[in-house]
Coordinates of C-alpha atoms in Angstrom, one line a residue:
Chain A
X154 CA 94.3 104.3 84.8
X155 CA 96.2 104.3 88.0
X156 CA 93.7 106.3 90.1
X157 CA 90.1 105.6 89.5
X158 CA 87.6 107.4 91.3
X159 CA 85.3 104.7 92.5
X160 CA 81.9 105.6 93.0
X161 CA 81.7 109.4 93.4
X162 CA 84.0 110.0 96.1
X163 CA 85.9 113.2 96.0
X164 CA 88.6 114.2 98.6
X165 CA 87.7 117.2 100.4
X166 CA 87.5 118.8 103.9
X167 CA 84.2 119.9 105.8
X168 CA 82.2 118.4 108.5
X169 CA 80.5 116.0 106.0
X170 CA 84.0 114.5 105.7
X171 CA 84.8 114.2 109.6
X172 CA 81.5 112.5 110.1
X173 CA 81.4 108.7 111.1
X174 CA 80.1 106.8 108.1
X175 CA 77.6 105.1 110.5
X176 CA 76.0 108.6 111.2
X177 CA 75.7 109.4 107.6
X178 CA 74.1 106.4 106.6
X179 CA 71.2 106.2 109.3
X180 CA 71.1 109.9 108.7
X181 CA 70.4 109.7 105.0
X182 CA 67.9 107.0 105.8
X183 CA 66.1 109.0 108.6
X184 CA 66.2 112.0 106.4
X185 CA 64.6 110.2 103.5
X186 CA 61.7 109.0 105.7
X187 CA 61.2 112.6 106.8
X188 CA 61.1 113.9 103.2
X189 CA 58.6 111.1 102.3
X190 CA 56.4 112.2 105.3
X191 CA 56.0 115.9 103.9
X192 CA 52.9 116.8 102.0
X193 CA 53.2 120.1 100.4
X194 CA 55.3 121.9 98.0
X195 CA 56.3 124.8 100.2
X196 CA 57.2 122.2 103.0
X197 CA 59.5 120.5 100.2
X198 CA 61.1 123.9 99.2
X199 CA 62.0 124.5 102.8
X200 CA 63.7 121.0 103.3
X201 CA 65.5 121.8 99.8
X202 CA 66.6 125.2 101.3
X203 CA 67.9 123.5 104.3
X204 CA 69.7 121.0 102.4
X205 CA 71.3 123.6 100.1
X206 CA 72.4 125.6 103.4
X207 CA 74.0 122.4 105.0
X208 CA 75.9 122.0 101.8
X209 CA 77.4 125.3 102.0
X210 CA 78.1 124.9 105.4
X211 CA 79.9 121.7 104.9
X212 CA 81.8 123.5 101.9
X213 CA 80.4 121.1 99.2
X214 CA 80.3 122.4 95.7
X215 CA 76.8 122.5 94.5
X216 CA 77.9 122.3 90.9
X217 CA 79.7 119.2 91.7
X218 CA 76.6 117.6 93.2
X219 CA 74.5 118.5 90.3
X220 CA 77.1 117.0 88.1
X221 CA 76.9 113.7 90.2
X222 CA 73.0 113.8 89.5
X223 CA 73.1 114.3 85.8
X224 CA 72.5 110.7 84.8
X225 CA 69.3 110.7 86.9
X226 CA 68.0 113.8 85.0
X227 CA 66.3 111.4 82.6
X228 CA 64.3 109.9 85.2
X229 CA 63.3 113.2 86.6
X230 CA 62.1 114.4 83.2
X231 CA 60.3 111.2 82.7
X232 CA 58.4 111.4 86.1
X233 CA 57.4 115.0 85.3
X234 CA 55.9 114.1 82.0
X235 CA 54.2 110.9 83.4
X236 CA 52.4 112.7 86.2
X237 CA 51.4 115.5 83.6
X238 CA 50.0 112.9 81.2
X239 CA 48.2 110.4 83.7
X240 CA 47.0 112.5 86.7
X241 CA 43.2 113.2 86.1
X242 CA 42.1 115.1 89.1
X243 CA 41.2 118.9 89.6
X244 CA 40.1 121.3 87.0
X245 CA 41.3 121.7 83.4
X246 CA 44.2 123.7 82.8
X247 CA 44.6 122.9 79.0
X248 CA 42.8 121.1 76.4
X249 CA 43.9 120.6 72.8
X250 CA 42.8 118.3 70.0
X251 CA 46.0 116.7 68.4
X252 CA 45.8 115.6 65.2
X253 CA 48.2 113.3 63.2
X254 CA 48.1 114.7 59.5
X255 CA 50.3 114.4 56.7
X256 CA 51.4 118.0 57.4
X257 CA 52.3 117.5 61.1
X258 CA 54.0 114.4 60.0
X259 CA 56.2 116.4 57.6
X260 CA 56.8 118.9 60.1
X261 CA 58.1 116.3 62.6
X262 CA 60.4 114.7 60.0
X263 CA 61.7 118.0 59.6
X264 CA 62.3 118.8 63.1
X265 CA 63.9 115.4 63.9
X266 CA 66.5 116.1 61.0
X267 CA 67.3 119.5 62.2
X268 CA 67.6 118.2 66.0
X269 CA 70.0 115.6 64.6
X270 CA 72.0 118.1 62.8
X271 CA 72.2 120.4 65.7
X272 CA 73.2 117.5 67.9
X273 CA 77.0 118.7 67.5
X274 CA 76.3 121.4 70.1
X275 CA 76.5 119.1 73.0
X276 CA 76.5 122.1 75.4
X277 CA 72.9 122.9 74.6
X278 CA 71.8 119.4 74.4
X279 CA 69.0 119.6 76.9
X280 CA 67.6 122.8 75.7
X281 CA 67.6 121.3 72.2
X282 CA 65.8 118.3 73.4
X283 CA 63.1 120.5 75.1
X284 CA 62.9 122.6 71.9
X285 CA 62.4 119.6 69.8
X286 CA 59.6 118.2 72.0
X287 CA 57.8 121.6 72.2
X288 CA 58.1 121.6 68.2
X289 CA 56.5 118.3 67.9
X290 CA 53.7 119.3 70.2
X291 CA 52.9 122.6 68.1
X292 CA 53.1 120.7 64.9
X293 CA 50.6 117.9 66.2
X294 CA 48.2 120.8 67.6
X295 CA 48.1 123.5 64.8
X296 CA 49.2 121.7 61.5
X297 CA 46.1 119.7 60.8
X298 CA 46.2 120.0 57.1
X299 CA 46.1 117.2 54.3
X300 CA 44.9 113.7 54.9
X301 CA 44.2 113.1 58.7
X302 CA 45.2 109.6 60.1
X303 CA 43.9 110.0 63.8
X304 CA 43.1 112.7 66.3
X305 CA 42.9 112.5 70.1
X306 CA 42.3 115.3 72.9
X307 CA 45.2 116.1 74.9
X308 CA 44.3 117.7 78.5
X309 CA 46.4 118.7 81.4
X310 CA 44.7 118.9 85.0
X311 CA 45.6 121.2 87.7
X312 CA 46.5 118.5 90.1
X313 CA 48.7 116.9 87.3
X314 CA 51.1 119.9 87.0
X315 CA 50.8 120.3 91.0
X316 CA 51.9 116.7 91.6
X317 CA 54.5 116.6 89.0
X318 CA 56.2 119.5 90.6
X319 CA 55.8 117.9 94.0
X320 CA 57.2 114.4 92.9
X321 CA 60.1 116.1 91.0
X322 CA 61.3 118.2 94.0
X323 CA 60.9 115.2 96.2
X324 CA 63.1 113.1 94.1
X325 CA 65.6 116.0 93.6
X326 CA 65.9 116.2 97.6
X327 CA 66.5 112.4 97.9
X328 CA 69.1 112.1 95.3
X329 CA 70.8 115.0 96.7
X330 CA 71.1 113.3 100.1
X331 CA 72.3 110.1 98.6
X332 CA 75.0 112.1 96.4
X333 CA 76.2 113.9 99.4
X334 CA 76.6 110.4 101.1
X335 CA 78.6 109.0 98.3
X336 CA 80.4 112.0 97.7
X337 CA 81.9 112.4 100.9
X338 CA 82.5 108.8 102.2
X339 CA 85.1 106.6 100.8
X340 CA 83.7 103.2 99.5
X341 CA 85.9 101.5 102.3
X342 CA 84.4 103.7 105.0
X343 CA 81.1 102.9 103.6
X344 CA 81.5 99.2 104.0
X345 CA 83.0 99.7 107.4
X346 CA 80.0 101.5 108.6
X347 CA 77.7 98.9 107.1
X348 CA 79.6 96.3 108.8
X349 CA 79.3 98.1 111.8
X350 CA 75.6 98.5 111.5
X351 CA 74.9 95.4 110.6
X352 CA 76.7 93.5 113.4
X353 CA 73.4 92.8 115.4
X354 CA 72.2 90.7 112.4
X355 CA 74.7 87.8 113.9
X356 CA 71.8 86.8 116.0
X357 CA 70.0 85.5 112.9
X358 CA 73.1 84.1 111.3
X359 CA 74.3 86.8 108.9
X360 CA 77.9 87.4 109.3
X361 CA 78.5 91.3 108.6
X362 CA 82.3 91.2 108.7
X363 CA 82.4 88.7 105.9
X364 CA 80.1 90.3 103.9
X365 CA 82.2 93.7 104.3
X366 CA 85.5 91.8 103.6
X367 CA 84.0 90.7 100.2
X368 CA 82.6 94.1 99.3
X369 CA 86.0 95.7 100.3
X370 CA 88.1 93.3 98.3
X371 CA 85.6 93.5 95.1
X372 CA 85.9 97.5 95.2
X373 CA 89.7 97.2 95.6
X374 CA 90.1 95.0 92.6
X375 CA 87.9 96.9 90.2
X376 CA 90.7 99.4 89.2
X377 CA 93.3 96.6 89.1
X378 CA 90.9 94.5 86.8
X379 CA 90.1 97.5 84.5
X380 CA 94.0 98.3 84.1
X381 CA 94.4 94.7 83.2
X382 CA 91.7 94.8 80.7
X383 CA 93.3 97.6 79.0
X384 CA 96.5 95.9 78.9
X385 CA 94.8 92.8 77.3
X386 CA 93.0 95.2 74.6
X387 CA 96.3 96.7 73.7
X388 CA 98.2 93.4 73.4
X389 CA 95.2 91.9 71.2
X390 CA 95.2 95.4 69.3
X391 CA 98.7 94.9 68.4
X392 CA 97.8 91.3 66.9
X393 CA 95.2 93.3 64.4
X394 CA 92.1 93.2 66.7
X395 CA 91.4 96.8 67.0
X396 CA 88.3 97.2 69.4
X397 CA 87.3 100.4 67.8
X398 CA 87.2 99.2 64.1
X399 CA 86.0 96.2 62.3
X400 CA 82.7 94.5 61.6
X401 CA 80.3 92.7 63.9
X402 CA 81.5 89.2 63.3
X403 CA 85.1 90.5 64.0
X404 CA 84.1 92.3 67.1
X405 CA 82.5 89.1 68.8
X406 CA 86.0 87.4 68.3
X407 CA 87.6 90.4 69.7
X408 CA 85.5 90.2 72.8
X409 CA 86.4 86.6 73.3
X410 CA 90.1 87.3 73.0
X411 CA 89.5 90.0 75.7
X412 CA 87.3 87.7 78.1
X413 CA 89.2 84.6 78.3
X414 CA 92.6 86.2 79.5
X415 CA 90.6 88.4 81.9
X416 CA 88.9 85.5 83.7
X417 CA 92.2 83.7 83.7
X418 CA 94.0 86.5 85.0
X419 CA 91.3 87.4 87.7
X420 CA 91.3 83.7 89.0
X421 CA 95.0 83.5 89.2
X422 CA 94.8 86.9 91.1
X423 CA 92.2 85.7 93.4
X424 CA 94.2 82.6 94.3
X425 CA 97.3 84.5 94.9
X426 CA 95.4 87.0 97.3
X427 CA 94.0 84.3 99.2
X428 CA 97.5 82.8 99.5
X429 CA 98.8 86.1 100.6
X430 CA 96.1 86.7 103.3
X431 CA 96.7 83.0 104.5
X432 CA 100.5 83.5 105.0
X433 CA 99.6 86.7 106.9
X434 CA 97.5 84.5 109.3
X435 CA 94.1 85.5 108.2
X436 CA 91.4 82.9 109.6
X437 CA 87.8 83.2 108.5
X438 CA 85.4 84.1 111.3
X439 CA 88.2 85.3 113.6
X440 CA 87.9 88.8 115.2
X441 CA 90.2 91.3 113.4
X442 CA 91.5 94.6 114.7
X443 CA 91.5 97.5 112.4
X444 CA 94.1 100.4 111.8
X445 CA 91.4 103.2 111.9
X446 CA 88.4 102.4 114.0
X447 CA 85.1 104.3 113.8
X448 CA 84.8 107.1 116.2
X449 CA 81.7 109.0 117.3
X450 CA 82.8 112.6 117.6
X451 CA 81.5 116.0 118.2
X452 CA 80.4 116.7 114.7
X453 CA 78.2 113.4 114.9
X454 CA 76.3 114.4 117.8
X455 CA 75.5 117.8 116.3
X456 CA 74.5 115.9 113.1
X457 CA 72.3 113.3 115.1
X458 CA 70.5 116.1 116.9
X459 CA 69.8 117.7 113.4
X460 CA 68.6 114.5 111.9
X461 CA 66.3 113.6 115.0
X462 CA 64.8 117.2 114.9
X463 CA 64.1 117.1 111.2
X464 CA 62.4 113.8 111.5
X465 CA 60.4 115.0 114.6
X466 CA 59.4 118.2 112.6
X467 CA 58.1 116.4 109.5
X468 CA 56.3 113.9 111.9
X469 CA 54.5 116.9 113.6
X470 CA 53.8 118.4 110.3
X471 CA 52.4 115.3 109.0
X472 CA 50.1 114.7 112.0
X473 CA 48.7 118.1 112.3
Chain B
X72 CA 109.8 105.1 56.0
X73 CA 110.2 103.6 59.3
X74 CA 109.1 105.2 62.4
X75 CA 109.6 109.3 63.2
X76 CA 108.9 110.7 66.6
X77 CA 108.4 114.5 66.6
X78 CA 108.5 116.3 70.0
X79 CA 106.1 113.6 71.4
X80 CA 104.7 113.9 74.9
X81 CA 102.1 111.7 76.6
X82 CA 100.0 112.2 79.6
X83 CA 98.2 109.6 81.4
X84 CA 95.0 111.3 82.8
X85 CA 94.9 110.4 86.6
X86 CA 91.6 112.3 87.5
X87 CA 89.9 115.5 86.3
X88 CA 92.7 117.9 87.4
X89 CA 96.1 116.1 87.4
X90 CA 97.8 113.9 85.0
X91 CA 100.9 111.8 84.9
X92 CA 103.6 112.5 82.3
X93 CA 104.9 109.4 81.0
X94 CA 107.0 110.8 78.1
X95 CA 108.1 114.2 77.4
X96 CA 109.2 115.9 74.4
X97 CA 110.8 113.0 72.6
X98 CA 112.2 113.2 69.2
X99 CA 113.7 110.3 67.5
X100 CA 114.0 108.4 64.2
X101 CA 113.9 104.7 63.5
X102 CA 114.6 103.3 60.2
X103 CA 112.8 100.3 58.7
X104 CA 116.0 98.3 58.2
X105 CA 119.0 97.0 60.0
X106 CA 118.6 98.6 63.1
X107 CA 119.0 96.9 66.5
X108 CA 118.0 99.1 69.1
X109 CA 117.8 98.6 72.8
X110 CA 115.5 100.8 74.9
X111 CA 116.8 101.1 78.6
X112 CA 115.9 102.9 81.5
X113 CA 114.7 102.3 85.2
X114 CA 111.3 100.9 86.0
X115 CA 108.8 103.6 85.4
X116 CA 110.7 105.9 83.0
X117 CA 108.4 105.6 80.1
X118 CA 109.7 102.7 77.9
X119 CA 106.7 100.9 77.6
X120 CA 104.6 104.1 77.1
X121 CA 107.1 105.1 74.1
X122 CA 106.8 101.4 72.7
X123 CA 103.0 101.6 72.7
X124 CA 103.3 104.8 70.5
X125 CA 105.4 102.9 67.8
X126 CA 102.1 101.1 66.7
X127 CA 99.6 103.7 67.5
X128 CA 98.4 101.8 70.5
X129 CA 98.7 105.1 72.4
X130 CA 98.3 108.4 70.6
X131 CA 100.6 111.2 71.6
X132 CA 99.2 114.2 73.7
X133 CA 101.5 116.5 72.0
X134 CA 103.5 116.2 69.0
X135 CA 103.1 113.6 66.2
X136 CA 104.4 110.0 65.3
X137 CA 104.9 109.2 61.8
X138 CA 104.5 105.5 61.2
X139 CA 105.3 104.1 57.6
X140 CA 103.8 107.4 56.2
X141 CA 100.9 107.7 58.3
X142 CA 101.0 110.8 60.6
X143 CA 99.8 110.0 64.1
X144 CA 98.5 112.9 66.3
X145 CA 96.2 113.3 69.2
X146 CA 93.0 112.9 67.2
X147 CA 92.1 109.7 65.8
X148 CA 92.0 110.3 61.8
X149 CA 89.3 108.4 60.1
X150 CA 91.4 108.1 57.0
X151 CA 94.1 106.2 58.8
X152 CA 93.6 102.4 59.2
X153 CA 95.3 102.1 62.8
X154 CA 94.9 98.3 62.5
X155 CA 96.9 98.1 59.4
X156 CA 99.6 100.1 61.0
X157 CA 100.0 97.3 63.4
X158 CA 100.7 94.9 60.7
X159 CA 103.9 97.1 59.9
X160 CA 104.9 97.3 63.5
X161 CA 104.6 94.2 65.7
X162 CA 104.7 94.7 69.4
X163 CA 105.1 91.8 71.8
X164 CA 104.1 92.8 75.4
X165 CA 106.1 91.7 78.4
X166 CA 103.5 89.2 80.0
X167 CA 102.3 86.5 77.6
X168 CA 99.2 86.2 79.9
X169 CA 97.7 89.3 78.4
X170 CA 97.7 87.7 74.9
X171 CA 97.0 84.2 74.9
X172 CA 93.3 83.0 74.9
X173 CA 92.7 80.3 72.4
X174 CA 92.3 76.5 73.4
X175 CA 95.4 75.5 71.4
X176 CA 98.6 77.0 70.6
X177 CA 98.2 76.7 66.9
X178 CA 94.8 78.8 66.9
X179 CA 96.5 81.4 69.1
X180 CA 99.4 81.9 66.6
X181 CA 96.7 82.2 63.7
X182 CA 94.9 84.8 65.4
X183 CA 97.2 87.7 64.2
X184 CA 97.5 86.6 60.7
X185 CA 93.6 85.9 60.4
X186 CA 93.0 89.4 61.6
X187 CA 95.2 90.7 58.7
X188 CA 93.1 88.7 56.2
X189 CA 95.4 85.8 55.6
X190 CA 93.7 82.6 54.3
X191 CA 93.2 80.1 56.8
X192 CA 95.1 77.4 55.4
X193 CA 98.1 79.6 54.8
X194 CA 97.9 81.0 58.3
X195 CA 98.2 77.1 59.6
X196 CA 101.2 76.8 57.6
X197 CA 102.8 79.9 58.9
X198 CA 101.9 78.7 62.6
X199 CA 103.8 75.5 62.2
X200 CA 106.7 77.6 60.7
X201 CA 106.8 80.1 63.3
X202 CA 106.6 77.5 66.3
X203 CA 109.8 76.0 65.1
X204 CA 111.4 79.6 64.7
X205 CA 111.0 80.3 68.3
X206 CA 112.4 76.9 69.7
X207 CA 109.5 74.8 69.9
X208 CA 108.7 71.8 67.9
X209 CA 105.2 71.1 66.1
X210 CA 104.0 68.8 69.1
X211 CA 103.4 72.2 70.9
X212 CA 100.6 73.3 68.3
X213 CA 98.0 71.0 69.6
X214 CA 98.6 71.9 73.2
X215 CA 96.7 74.2 75.5
X216 CA 98.6 77.3 76.0
X217 CA 97.7 77.8 79.5
X218 CA 99.2 74.4 80.4
X219 CA 102.7 75.8 79.2
X220 CA 105.5 76.9 81.4
X221 CA 106.2 80.5 81.6
X222 CA 109.2 80.5 79.2
X223 CA 107.0 78.4 76.8
X224 CA 104.2 81.0 77.0
X225 CA 106.6 83.5 76.3
X226 CA 107.7 81.8 73.1
X227 CA 104.4 81.1 71.9
X228 CA 103.2 84.9 72.4
X229 CA 106.5 86.1 70.3
X230 CA 105.6 83.5 67.5
X231 CA 101.9 85.1 67.7
X232 CA 103.6 88.2 66.5
X233 CA 106.1 86.7 64.1
X234 CA 103.5 85.1 62.3
X235 CA 102.0 88.3 60.9
X236 CA 105.4 89.1 59.6
X237 CA 105.8 92.8 60.8
X238 CA 108.3 95.2 59.2
X239 CA 109.7 96.5 62.5
X240 CA 109.7 94.2 65.7
X241 CA 109.1 95.8 69.2
X242 CA 109.7 93.5 72.1
X243 CA 108.9 94.4 75.6
X244 CA 111.5 92.6 77.8
X245 CA 111.5 89.4 75.6
X246 CA 114.0 87.6 77.8
X247 CA 112.4 88.1 81.2
X248 CA 111.3 84.8 82.7
X249 CA 113.4 82.8 80.5
X250 CA 116.5 80.7 81.8
X251 CA 120.1 81.7 80.7
X252 CA 120.0 79.1 77.8
X253 CA 116.6 80.3 76.7
X254 CA 117.8 83.9 76.7
X255 CA 120.7 83.0 74.4
X256 CA 118.3 81.1 72.1
X257 CA 116.0 83.9 72.1
X258 CA 118.5 86.7 71.1
X259 CA 119.9 84.2 68.5
X260 CA 116.7 83.9 67.1
X261 CA 116.3 87.8 66.8
X262 CA 119.8 88.0 65.2
X263 CA 118.8 85.5 62.8
X264 CA 115.6 87.1 61.7
X265 CA 117.3 90.4 61.2
X266 CA 120.2 88.8 59.1
X267 CA 117.9 87.2 57.1
X268 CA 115.2 89.7 56.5
X269 CA 117.0 93.1 57.5
X270 CA 114.1 94.0 59.8
X271 CA 114.6 96.7 62.4
X272 CA 114.2 95.2 66.1
X273 CA 113.7 97.3 69.1
X274 CA 114.0 95.5 72.6
X275 CA 113.3 97.0 75.8
X276 CA 115.5 95.6 78.7
X277 CA 117.1 95.8 81.8
X278 CA 120.0 93.4 80.8
X279 CA 123.1 95.2 80.3
X280 CA 125.3 92.5 79.0
X281 CA 122.6 91.9 76.3
X282 CA 122.6 95.6 75.3
X283 CA 126.2 95.6 75.2
X284 CA 126.7 92.6 73.2
X285 CA 123.8 92.9 70.7
X286 CA 122.7 96.6 70.3
X287 CA 123.8 98.7 67.5
X288 CA 122.1 101.7 69.0
X289 CA 120.9 102.4 72.6
X290 CA 118.2 104.9 73.6
X291 CA 118.1 105.8 77.2
X292 CA 115.1 107.1 79.0
X293 CA 115.0 108.9 82.4
X294 CA 111.8 110.1 83.9
X295 CA 110.1 110.2 80.5
X296 CA 112.9 112.2 78.8
X297 CA 115.3 110.9 76.1
X298 CA 118.8 111.4 77.5
X299 CA 121.0 109.2 75.4
X300 CA 120.8 107.9 72.0
X301 CA 123.9 106.5 70.9
X302 CA 126.1 103.4 70.2
X303 CA 126.7 101.1 73.5
X304 CA 130.2 101.5 72.9
X305 CA 129.9 105.2 73.6
X306 CA 127.3 104.9 76.1
X307 CA 129.2 102.6 78.5
X308 CA 132.2 104.6 78.2
X309 CA 130.3 107.4 80.1
X310 CA 130.9 107.6 83.9
X311 CA 127.5 108.9 85.0
X312 CA 125.3 106.1 84.4
X313 CA 124.5 105.1 88.0
X314 CA 122.9 108.4 88.4
X315 CA 120.0 107.1 86.1
X316 CA 119.9 103.8 87.9
X317 CA 121.8 102.0 85.3
X318 CA 124.3 99.4 85.5
X319 CA 127.3 98.6 83.7
X320 CA 127.7 95.2 81.8
X321 CA 129.2 92.4 83.7
X322 CA 132.4 92.1 81.5
X323 CA 133.1 95.7 82.0
X324 CA 132.6 95.6 85.9
X325 CA 134.6 92.4 86.3
X326 CA 137.6 93.6 84.0
X327 CA 137.8 97.0 85.7
X328 CA 137.8 95.3 88.9
X329 CA 140.6 93.1 87.8
X330 CA 142.5 96.2 86.4
X331 CA 142.1 98.2 89.6
X332 CA 142.9 95.2 92.0
X333 CA 145.9 93.9 90.1
X334 CA 147.1 97.0 88.1
X335 CA 147.0 95.3 84.8
X336 CA 146.8 97.1 81.5
X337 CA 143.7 95.7 80.5
X338 CA 141.1 96.9 77.7
X339 CA 138.0 96.7 79.8
X340 CA 135.5 97.1 77.0
X341 CA 134.9 93.6 75.9
X342 CA 131.4 92.7 74.8
X343 CA 131.3 88.9 75.6
X344 CA 133.1 86.2 77.7
X345 CA 135.5 84.9 75.2
X346 CA 136.6 88.3 74.3
X347 CA 137.1 89.4 77.9
X348 CA 139.1 86.0 78.7
X349 CA 141.4 86.8 75.8
X350 CA 141.9 90.2 76.9
X351 CA 143.0 88.9 80.4
X352 CA 145.3 86.4 78.9
X353 CA 146.9 89.0 76.9
X354 CA 147.3 91.5 79.8
X355 CA 148.7 88.8 82.0
X356 CA 151.3 87.7 79.4
X357 CA 152.4 91.2 79.3

């Protein structure tokens, strides 16, 4: 538990790492706007290709980025089916009457049992899910035997398929962009960049430096508190409160035995930290110097040029 | 019976690629009865990790640990009730803050027995007995554990383990944070428990005086490896302890300094202060 990777930051080399966090933050926002301005699938594919080339030039592993996006896969699949089911424009591609009958219900139950049995093969999880869904669809479409409960017409329109592909690619590109940002920027650099960018907000009374301090202290203490939580769990487990065993009633009691010491330790730690900061002459609101100042370098100029030209290109494409 | 380590190694994962090896290839046996073991070694040598293997809080990455007949390996075995193993081996952690959570000391001491299904009435009875055992009186039972001093918290946390009557007691620095008087009291308590019940006791400590005076067996860890497992008499006659960042007990240090300074014919291996004084008197009379 000593070195927890916070967020997704992965140490590495390449120009993405050398860039100023401010350039990266503004760049990601600007490129997202540019992506939203694009209107056709080929344009998006070109954008995706440019993105992949940039990742290769920046020596980022595409495998690693895909891994970071895994939790969002469900969102992508959901968006895909949502578009197909509810977009009713263009010509009809497929029309099928789906029947809920005794035979199809039986088939679905059998499929579900088979799917759960095969769930041990975690590597093929995704393929299995697709196979299961396809199986459900076919049993609804063709197994209309026995007593029929209800039936409805399922139609897929041309525009629906087109839009679903479009939306999924767009989401994919946008997620890739933000993944590159979080993968190549340390959380502390990210907050420093945000602080620097939000400094003009001082005019309307928002103090970005205090904000950044709060965020960086919280980030710093997440691993510490986690470490502490582990120790508390071990201490309570050695008094017979194993968090992996026991009934629900016991579990609630075990969670209390974890939360109370955790809050007390967290409060004590924050008081200690406040004292330690004051002894080192920390005064809220005073201007502080930093060990590592943000610097705008050659890479940043190139990156800015690239970002501005991409944004301009997508505006031009949109207007034409 | 007891605890049997067989070639145990443990890695703490650091990230996907690297790990930190806390203990390596440790084989040792701890009997159920009559052992008074001190576990020593510099900070970070793996003492606490080893202790957490003794009641299956950590599962060995390699090798196996046999705890009262249950074989603990890398994989969680559904047939083994890990919770019950902890009733056999009671582990007291170094910092009482990690353990105390109830609103009264009494409830906190009862937490362990209740988890092991002791009836509430009996648990209450046990709480008032154990609080006296650790040198506090019954008025403490109704107090809030968070308003106690560091030493008192420590005693309450030890009482919390003693309450469910484990067969083997493992204590991680039980005397740290106690004043000298408290230390002596605590050690006397452990000795008394052993004299009465014959339970094996394992203590992690940095206090060599305590090791020399009380231990019947010393286990020395260095960088995760077991380097010595022998009686303190043999251990402190070795000349190479400093290379493992270990000190000699004060009696040996003082007596050897006197011997060298005045050229006395002195037996420097004395376990406590009265014996050391006696040895000096004898040497001077000669």
